[in-house]
Short mmCIF file of C-alpha atoms in Angstrom, two decimals:
data_model
loop_
_atom_site.label_atom_id
_atom_site.label_comp_id
_atom_site.label_asym_id
_atom_site.label_seq_id
_atom_site.Cartn_x
_atom_site.Cartn_y
_atom_site.Cartn_z
CA MET A 26 83.48 37.38 103.48
CA ALA A 27 80.21 37.84 105.44
CA GLU A 28 80.16 40.31 108.37
CA THR A 29 78.31 39.78 111.68
CA VAL A 30 75.80 42.49 112.63
CA GLY A 31 74.58 41.92 116.08
CA THR A 32 73.44 38.30 116.15
CA ALA A 33 72.63 38.30 112.28
CA VAL A 34 75.18 37.59 109.52
CA ALA A 35 75.10 40.37 107.01
CA PRO A 36 75.24 39.14 103.35
CA PRO A 37 78.64 39.31 101.60
CA PRO A 38 79.39 41.93 99.02
CA LEU A 39 78.40 41.00 95.53
CA VAL A 40 82.01 41.20 94.27
CA ALA A 41 85.09 41.42 96.37
CA LEU A 42 88.85 41.35 95.72
CA SER A 43 91.40 40.11 98.27
CA GLY A 44 95.10 40.75 97.70
CA VAL A 45 94.70 40.84 93.97
CA THR A 46 98.01 41.46 92.12
CA LYS A 47 98.80 41.60 88.48
CA ARG A 48 102.46 41.90 87.09
CA TYR A 49 103.87 42.62 83.81
CA PRO A 50 107.56 42.46 82.80
CA GLY A 51 109.19 45.34 84.75
CA ILE A 52 105.99 46.70 86.39
CA VAL A 53 103.36 45.87 88.97
CA ALA A 54 100.15 47.15 87.48
CA ASN A 55 97.90 46.10 90.56
CA ASP A 56 99.43 45.54 93.99
CA ARG A 57 97.49 43.63 96.58
CA ILE A 58 94.04 45.31 95.79
CA ASP A 59 91.44 44.72 98.44
CA MET A 60 87.97 45.96 97.38
CA ALA A 61 84.33 45.17 97.96
CA PHE A 62 81.42 46.16 95.76
CA TRP A 63 77.83 46.15 97.01
CA PRO A 64 74.51 46.09 95.09
CA GLY A 65 72.90 49.48 94.77
CA GLU A 66 76.10 51.44 94.80
CA VAL A 67 78.14 53.44 92.32
CA HIS A 68 81.86 52.94 92.97
CA VAL A 69 84.48 55.04 91.08
CA LEU A 70 87.90 53.97 90.17
CA LEU A 71 89.91 57.31 89.71
CA GLY A 72 93.36 57.56 88.35
CA GLU A 73 95.55 58.79 85.53
CA ASN A 74 96.52 56.78 82.38
CA GLY A 75 98.75 54.04 83.42
CA ALA A 76 97.47 53.89 87.00
CA GLY A 77 96.37 50.19 86.53
CA LYS A 78 92.52 50.75 86.20
CA SER A 79 92.29 48.88 82.81
CA THR A 80 94.21 45.94 84.29
CA LEU A 81 91.83 45.80 87.13
CA VAL A 82 88.86 45.97 84.81
CA GLY A 83 90.38 43.19 82.55
CA MET A 84 90.62 40.77 85.48
CA LEU A 85 86.97 41.55 86.58
CA ALA A 86 85.82 41.07 82.95
CA GLY A 87 87.74 37.83 82.61
CA LEU A 88 90.14 39.22 79.99
CA GLN A 89 93.06 38.63 82.28
CA GLN A 90 93.99 36.41 85.31
CA PRO A 91 95.49 37.75 88.63
CA ASP A 92 98.98 36.54 89.48
CA GLU A 93 98.02 36.44 93.15
CA GLY A 94 94.86 37.04 95.37
CA VAL A 95 91.25 35.88 94.96
CA ILE A 96 87.96 37.32 93.60
CA PHE A 97 84.78 36.53 95.33
CA LEU A 98 81.27 36.52 94.08
CA ASN A 99 78.63 36.53 96.73
CA GLY A 100 81.28 35.39 99.09
CA ALA A 101 82.48 32.36 97.21
CA PRO A 102 85.78 32.48 95.41
CA VAL A 103 85.50 32.32 91.59
CA GLN A 104 87.84 32.19 88.74
CA LEU A 105 86.88 34.56 85.91
CA SER A 106 88.58 32.52 83.30
CA SER A 107 87.03 34.19 80.18
CA PRO A 108 84.62 37.02 79.26
CA GLU A 109 82.00 34.40 78.71
CA ARG A 110 82.48 33.09 82.24
CA ALA A 111 82.08 36.70 83.71
CA LEU A 112 78.93 37.32 81.62
CA ASP A 113 77.50 34.07 82.87
CA LEU A 114 78.11 35.24 86.42
CA GLY A 115 76.36 38.52 85.79
CA ILE A 116 79.52 40.66 85.31
CA SER A 117 79.33 42.99 82.16
CA THR A 118 81.49 45.68 80.90
CA VAL A 119 80.86 48.67 78.65
CA PHE A 120 84.01 50.25 77.14
CA GLN A 121 84.48 53.64 75.83
CA HIS A 122 84.45 52.43 72.19
CA SER A 123 81.10 50.98 71.37
CA MET A 124 81.23 47.11 70.78
CA LEU A 125 77.86 47.09 68.70
CA VAL A 126 77.94 46.05 65.13
CA PRO A 127 77.22 49.26 63.40
CA THR A 128 75.46 47.60 60.35
CA LEU A 129 72.90 45.73 62.60
CA THR A 130 69.89 47.15 64.39
CA LEU A 131 69.95 47.48 68.23
CA ALA A 132 67.68 44.41 68.60
CA GLU A 133 69.92 42.35 66.15
CA ASN A 134 72.88 43.39 68.33
CA ALA A 135 71.12 42.30 71.43
CA ALA A 136 70.32 38.85 69.86
CA LEU A 137 74.04 38.11 69.24
CA GLY A 138 75.71 35.52 71.53
CA GLY A 139 72.75 33.23 71.77
CA ARG A 140 72.89 29.53 71.06
CA TRP A 141 74.21 29.02 67.63
CA TRP A 142 71.82 26.29 66.65
CA GLN A 143 68.75 28.48 67.39
CA SER A 144 67.35 31.17 65.37
CA PRO A 145 66.89 34.24 67.43
CA ASP A 146 63.44 35.27 68.53
CA ARG A 147 63.73 38.76 66.88
CA LYS A 148 60.16 39.99 68.05
CA GLY A 149 60.89 38.69 71.53
CA VAL A 150 64.29 40.31 71.70
CA ALA A 151 62.94 43.60 70.51
CA ALA A 152 60.13 43.57 73.03
CA LYS A 153 62.43 42.60 75.89
CA MET A 154 64.86 45.33 74.80
CA ALA A 155 62.06 48.03 74.82
CA GLU A 156 60.83 46.93 78.19
CA THR A 157 64.24 46.80 79.76
CA ALA A 158 64.99 50.35 78.40
CA ALA A 159 61.67 51.75 79.61
CA ARG A 160 62.24 50.28 83.07
CA ILE A 161 65.48 52.20 83.56
CA GLY A 162 64.38 55.36 81.89
CA VAL A 163 66.18 54.94 78.52
CA THR A 164 64.58 55.95 75.28
CA LEU A 165 65.59 53.68 72.40
CA THR A 166 64.14 52.07 69.21
CA PRO A 167 65.12 48.48 68.93
CA ALA A 168 64.71 48.66 65.06
CA ALA A 169 67.13 51.58 64.82
CA LEU A 170 70.21 50.95 62.79
CA THR A 171 73.27 51.27 65.17
CA GLU A 172 75.43 53.31 62.84
CA THR A 173 72.86 56.14 62.80
CA LEU A 174 73.07 56.68 66.51
CA SER A 175 75.41 58.82 68.63
CA LEU A 176 77.95 57.31 70.82
CA GLY A 177 75.95 58.11 73.97
CA GLU A 178 72.85 56.26 72.44
CA ARG A 179 75.04 53.31 71.64
CA GLN A 180 76.36 53.10 75.11
CA GLN A 181 72.88 53.19 76.62
CA ALA A 182 71.81 50.39 74.29
CA GLU A 183 74.85 48.26 75.49
CA ILE A 184 73.88 48.93 79.12
CA VAL A 185 70.27 47.73 78.26
CA ARG A 186 71.80 44.64 76.48
CA ALA A 187 73.86 43.87 79.59
CA LEU A 188 70.73 44.07 81.85
CA MET A 189 68.79 41.77 79.38
CA ARG A 190 71.58 39.20 79.81
CA GLY A 191 71.22 39.37 83.67
CA ALA A 192 74.09 41.77 84.61
CA LYS A 193 74.20 42.59 88.29
CA PHE A 194 77.65 44.06 88.25
CA LEU A 195 78.25 46.62 85.51
CA ILE A 196 81.66 48.11 84.81
CA LEU A 197 81.78 51.34 82.73
CA ASP A 198 85.39 51.72 81.56
CA GLU A 199 86.16 55.35 80.72
CA ALA A 200 82.65 55.54 79.40
CA THR A 201 82.48 59.33 79.28
CA ALA A 202 85.84 59.82 77.52
CA MET A 203 84.38 60.35 74.10
CA LEU A 204 80.91 61.70 75.12
CA THR A 205 79.56 65.15 74.93
CA PRO A 206 78.85 66.94 78.14
CA ARG A 207 75.18 66.44 77.57
CA ASP A 208 75.50 62.58 77.05
CA ALA A 209 77.85 62.36 79.91
CA ALA A 210 75.30 63.85 82.24
CA ARG A 211 72.72 61.38 80.93
CA LEU A 212 75.04 58.54 81.75
CA GLY A 213 75.65 59.81 85.25
CA ALA A 214 71.88 60.01 85.73
CA LEU A 215 71.48 56.53 84.36
CA MET A 216 74.13 55.15 86.79
CA ARG A 217 72.05 56.36 89.76
CA ARG A 218 68.96 54.77 88.28
CA LEU A 219 70.77 51.54 87.86
CA ALA A 220 71.86 51.59 91.51
CA ALA A 221 68.44 52.25 92.54
CA GLU A 222 67.58 48.97 90.81
CA GLY A 223 70.20 47.04 92.90
CA VAL A 224 72.95 46.98 90.32
CA ALA A 225 76.44 47.44 91.42
CA VAL A 226 78.11 49.96 89.14
CA VAL A 227 81.93 50.42 88.80
CA PHE A 228 82.71 53.63 86.93
CA ILE A 229 86.29 54.05 85.71
CA THR A 230 87.53 57.57 84.90
CA HIS A 231 90.34 60.08 85.29
CA LYS A 232 87.98 63.10 85.75
CA LEU A 233 87.82 64.14 89.40
CA ASN A 234 84.57 66.14 88.87
CA GLU A 235 82.72 63.11 87.51
CA ALA A 236 84.07 60.94 90.48
CA ILE A 237 82.75 63.45 93.02
CA GLU A 238 79.30 64.07 91.22
CA TRP A 239 78.23 60.45 90.57
CA THR A 240 79.49 58.40 93.33
CA ILE A 241 77.20 56.40 95.50
CA GLY A 242 79.73 54.32 97.46
CA ASP A 243 83.52 54.68 97.46
CA VAL A 244 86.02 56.51 95.41
CA ALA A 245 89.24 54.38 94.94
CA MET A 246 92.36 56.16 93.82
CA GLY A 247 94.37 54.20 91.27
CA ALA A 248 98.06 53.60 91.58
CA GLU A 249 100.86 51.96 89.93
#
């Protein structure tokens, strides 16, 4: 997957898809998809409902397996056999509906998913959350109860949690669908800051204005 530039070999894309196809009974949701995602770019997948965007996200997130084709990570073929496997490889997804536990604090949510036999370092998690949030320009209080926050604030906290877990490839699946215009604008600005940090961001939307405004990279049109 590497490209030759002069006499040097350019590094491969962070994530690439080659001939990826996914079928369901009576329909081909993704047909021979070829895509490449590079660090420091925001890529938009644009398409109407039913265009196959969520199917593609599901395969990148380890929720589904392609029927054909190969997914590459840093030039090497990988099998994203589960969401846990995808997370271990630095691929994280934020969905339009918050996945945080509303009765826990943000820090307690960030501590979930650790080794079951170890008690979480609550102070350490809270400190790391605050440091990560400050680094990307997000204002949050680790001790805040999640259910008291707006959807936009919860999404920002999920992005911070993903970075704490080592995410280098961040998928935002219809992340603005339920946001106010103000929160959507904040998310767009945050995507640009993440790209500046070297994160590859994939933003899935059906809103053309957002695709044009926030893209740093390619706009891919979804299709059946």
